[in-house]
């Protein structure tokens, strides 16, 4: 997962699978990352039963956590057009979302590497579908046998847009640099 157009912790995808996000009055919280702070409880009773018999792996393009300095809202919000005020609204919402999940389901998703991928979709899938989060760049490098293929290379060209601070968060360039 990666390159999403939202920072909603995966709630949009989870709604499609039957998960309900409820406010303090028991009504459905409006869709979108801007409304996550209104979540009081999460109802999984209508989660599509077919999901229980499937083992999910979420291969993430980055290893950013869900919240914090390098979390989904602060890193990816501005890339998707969010200004400073919107980023803070999204961050507070993701913090609330993580808090409700921890209280209700006993899982702390706030700092899991990769949980911030695709605007937090990886976090939601990890909690509600018990998905394993896998760092994509190393997964792909291993599948391709990158280390062996680079052994005799004089030059390696990657498709990464630029080498910047984001590389350390699991971008495709990382396994090339490490080898």
Short mmCIF file of C-alpha atoms in Angstrom, two decimals:
data_model
loop_
_atom_site.label_atom_id
_atom_site.label_comp_id
_atom_site.label_asym_id
_atom_site.label_seq_id
_atom_site.Cartn_x
_atom_site.Cartn_y
_atom_site.Cartn_z
CA UNK A 1 0.00 0.00 0.00
CA UNK A 2 1.06 3.56 -0.56
CA UNK A 3 0.32 6.62 -2.57
CA UNK A 4 -3.22 6.99 -1.25
CA UNK A 5 -5.17 10.23 -1.50
CA UNK A 6 -6.37 10.13 2.10
CA UNK A 7 -5.18 10.20 5.71
CA UNK A 8 -8.03 8.32 7.38
CA UNK A 9 -6.35 5.40 9.12
CA UNK A 10 -7.95 3.02 6.65
CA UNK A 11 -11.45 3.77 7.92
CA UNK A 12 -12.82 4.20 4.41
CA UNK A 13 -11.72 0.72 3.36
CA UNK A 14 -12.84 -0.76 6.67
CA UNK A 15 -16.32 0.77 6.32
CA UNK A 16 -16.61 -1.03 2.99
CA UNK A 17 -15.94 -4.27 4.89
CA UNK A 18 -18.60 -3.56 7.51
CA UNK A 19 -16.72 -1.86 10.34
CA UNK A 20 -18.68 0.99 11.90
CA UNK A 21 -17.08 4.03 13.56
CA UNK A 22 -19.46 5.54 16.10
CA UNK A 23 -19.61 8.88 17.91
CA UNK A 24 -20.65 9.45 21.54
CA UNK A 25 -24.35 9.39 20.57
CA UNK A 26 -23.96 6.04 18.80
CA UNK A 27 -24.29 7.53 15.33
CA UNK A 28 -21.91 6.91 12.44
CA UNK A 29 -18.93 9.25 12.33
CA UNK A 30 -18.71 11.08 9.02
CA UNK A 31 -16.21 9.71 6.53
CA UNK A 32 -12.74 11.18 6.11
CA UNK A 33 -9.70 11.85 8.23
CA UNK A 34 -11.10 15.16 9.46
CA UNK A 35 -13.75 13.33 11.47
CA UNK A 36 -11.61 10.69 13.20
CA UNK A 37 -11.48 12.73 16.42
CA UNK A 38 -15.22 12.08 16.81
CA UNK A 39 -14.80 8.32 17.16
CA UNK A 40 -15.99 7.05 20.52
CA UNK A 41 -16.38 3.32 19.78
CA UNK A 42 -15.78 0.92 16.93
CA UNK A 43 -18.32 -1.75 16.03
CA UNK A 44 -16.88 -4.79 14.24
CA UNK A 45 -20.01 -6.95 14.54
CA UNK A 46 -20.81 -6.48 10.84
CA UNK A 47 -17.25 -7.05 9.58
CA UNK A 48 -17.47 -9.24 6.49
CA UNK A 49 -17.07 -12.77 7.85
CA UNK A 50 -15.07 -13.87 4.81
CA UNK A 51 -12.17 -11.77 6.14
CA UNK A 52 -11.75 -14.08 9.15
CA UNK A 53 -10.48 -16.98 7.04
CA UNK A 54 -7.88 -15.01 5.12
CA UNK A 55 -4.32 -14.27 6.18
CA UNK A 56 -3.39 -10.77 5.01
CA UNK A 57 0.03 -9.27 4.42
CA UNK A 58 0.29 -5.55 3.80
CA UNK A 59 3.37 -4.67 1.80
CA UNK A 60 4.09 -1.00 2.55
CA UNK A 61 6.04 1.51 0.49
CA UNK A 62 7.27 3.23 3.69
CA UNK A 63 7.86 2.32 7.32
CA UNK A 64 6.44 5.52 8.86
CA UNK A 65 4.41 5.09 12.05
CA UNK A 66 0.76 6.12 12.24
CA UNK A 67 1.26 9.19 14.44
CA UNK A 68 4.00 11.50 15.61
CA UNK A 69 6.70 13.56 13.94
CA UNK A 70 7.11 11.07 11.10
CA UNK A 71 3.50 9.83 11.09
CA UNK A 72 0.90 9.74 8.35
CA UNK A 73 -0.60 13.20 8.92
CA UNK A 74 2.63 15.13 9.35
CA UNK A 75 4.55 13.49 6.51
CA UNK A 76 1.86 12.63 3.96
CA UNK A 77 -0.81 15.23 4.73
CA UNK A 78 1.12 18.10 3.12
CA UNK A 79 1.90 15.90 0.10
CA UNK A 80 -1.87 15.52 -0.35
CA UNK A 81 -2.59 19.24 -0.03
CA UNK A 82 -3.18 19.62 3.71
CA UNK A 83 -2.10 22.92 5.26
CA UNK A 84 -0.71 23.18 8.82
CA UNK A 85 -4.18 23.46 10.40
CA UNK A 86 -5.46 20.44 8.48
CA UNK A 87 -2.35 18.42 9.41
CA UNK A 88 -3.00 19.09 13.11
CA UNK A 89 -6.67 18.10 12.69
CA UNK A 90 -5.63 14.85 10.98
CA UNK A 91 -2.98 14.15 13.64
CA UNK A 92 -5.48 14.64 16.49
CA UNK A 93 -7.91 12.36 14.67
CA UNK A 94 -5.33 9.62 14.18
CA UNK A 95 -4.32 9.95 17.84
CA UNK A 96 -7.96 9.53 18.88
CA UNK A 97 -8.38 6.58 16.50
CA UNK A 98 -5.29 4.88 17.95
CA UNK A 99 -6.48 5.59 21.50
CA UNK A 100 -9.93 4.05 20.90
CA UNK A 101 -8.33 1.00 19.27
CA UNK A 102 -5.94 0.56 22.21
CA UNK A 103 -8.74 0.91 24.76
CA UNK A 104 -11.26 -1.26 22.93
CA UNK A 105 -9.04 -3.91 21.30
CA UNK A 106 -5.84 -3.79 23.36
CA UNK A 107 -3.58 -3.04 20.39
CA UNK A 108 -1.22 -0.07 20.28
CA UNK A 109 -0.90 0.76 16.61
CA UNK A 110 0.45 4.24 17.15
CA UNK A 111 4.13 3.53 16.57
CA UNK A 112 4.21 0.28 14.56
CA UNK A 113 6.67 0.72 11.67
CA UNK A 114 4.69 0.95 8.43
CA UNK A 115 1.36 1.65 10.14
CA UNK A 116 1.31 5.14 8.61
CA UNK A 117 1.56 3.84 5.04
CA UNK A 118 -1.24 4.92 2.68
CA UNK A 119 -2.54 7.45 5.17
CA UNK A 120 -2.77 4.83 7.91
CA UNK A 121 -4.49 2.14 5.83
CA UNK A 122 -1.82 -0.30 6.98
CA UNK A 123 -2.72 0.39 10.63
CA UNK A 124 -6.40 -0.27 10.07
CA UNK A 125 -5.74 -3.48 8.18
CA UNK A 126 -3.31 -4.66 10.87
CA UNK A 127 -5.91 -4.21 13.59
CA UNK A 128 -9.16 -5.27 11.96
CA UNK A 129 -7.90 -7.93 9.54
CA UNK A 130 -4.94 -9.02 11.68
CA UNK A 131 -2.69 -8.23 8.72
CA UNK A 132 1.08 -8.51 8.93
CA UNK A 133 2.85 -5.28 7.95
CA UNK A 134 5.85 -5.88 5.68
CA UNK A 135 8.40 -3.29 4.56
CA UNK A 136 7.97 -3.26 0.79
CA UNK A 137 11.39 -2.21 -0.42
CA UNK A 138 13.20 -5.03 1.37
CA UNK A 139 10.46 -7.51 0.40
CA UNK A 140 10.82 -6.63 -3.29
CA UNK A 141 14.63 -6.55 -3.11
CA UNK A 142 14.63 -10.07 -1.67
CA UNK A 143 12.13 -11.36 -4.26
CA UNK A 144 14.25 -9.90 -7.07
CA UNK A 145 17.51 -11.20 -5.64
CA UNK A 146 18.78 -7.63 -5.76
CA UNK A 147 21.96 -8.30 -3.78
CA UNK A 148 23.05 -10.98 -6.24
CA UNK A 149 22.07 -8.91 -9.27
CA UNK A 150 24.05 -5.88 -8.04
CA UNK A 151 27.14 -7.93 -7.22
CA UNK A 152 28.85 -7.31 -10.58
CA UNK A 153 27.15 -4.03 -11.45
CA UNK A 154 29.17 -0.87 -12.01
CA UNK A 155 26.07 1.33 -11.92
CA UNK A 156 22.59 0.95 -10.44
CA UNK A 157 19.81 3.29 -11.61
CA UNK A 158 16.66 3.54 -9.53
CA UNK A 159 13.28 5.13 -10.21
CA UNK A 160 13.14 7.08 -6.94
CA UNK A 161 12.15 10.71 -7.46
CA UNK A 162 14.94 12.11 -5.33
CA UNK A 163 17.26 11.17 -2.52
CA UNK A 164 15.96 13.00 0.55
CA UNK A 165 14.93 12.40 4.15
CA UNK A 166 12.11 10.07 3.04
CA UNK A 167 14.59 7.40 1.88
CA UNK A 168 15.20 6.28 5.48
CA UNK A 169 11.49 5.47 5.80
CA UNK A 170 11.73 2.46 3.51
CA UNK A 171 11.71 3.99 0.05
CA UNK A 172 12.85 1.74 -2.81
CA UNK A 173 16.32 3.25 -2.81
CA UNK A 174 17.10 2.00 0.72
CA UNK A 175 17.98 -1.63 -0.14
CA UNK A 176 20.17 -0.40 -3.01
CA UNK A 177 22.09 1.88 -0.64
CA UNK A 178 22.38 -0.83 2.01
CA UNK A 179 23.78 -3.39 -0.38
#
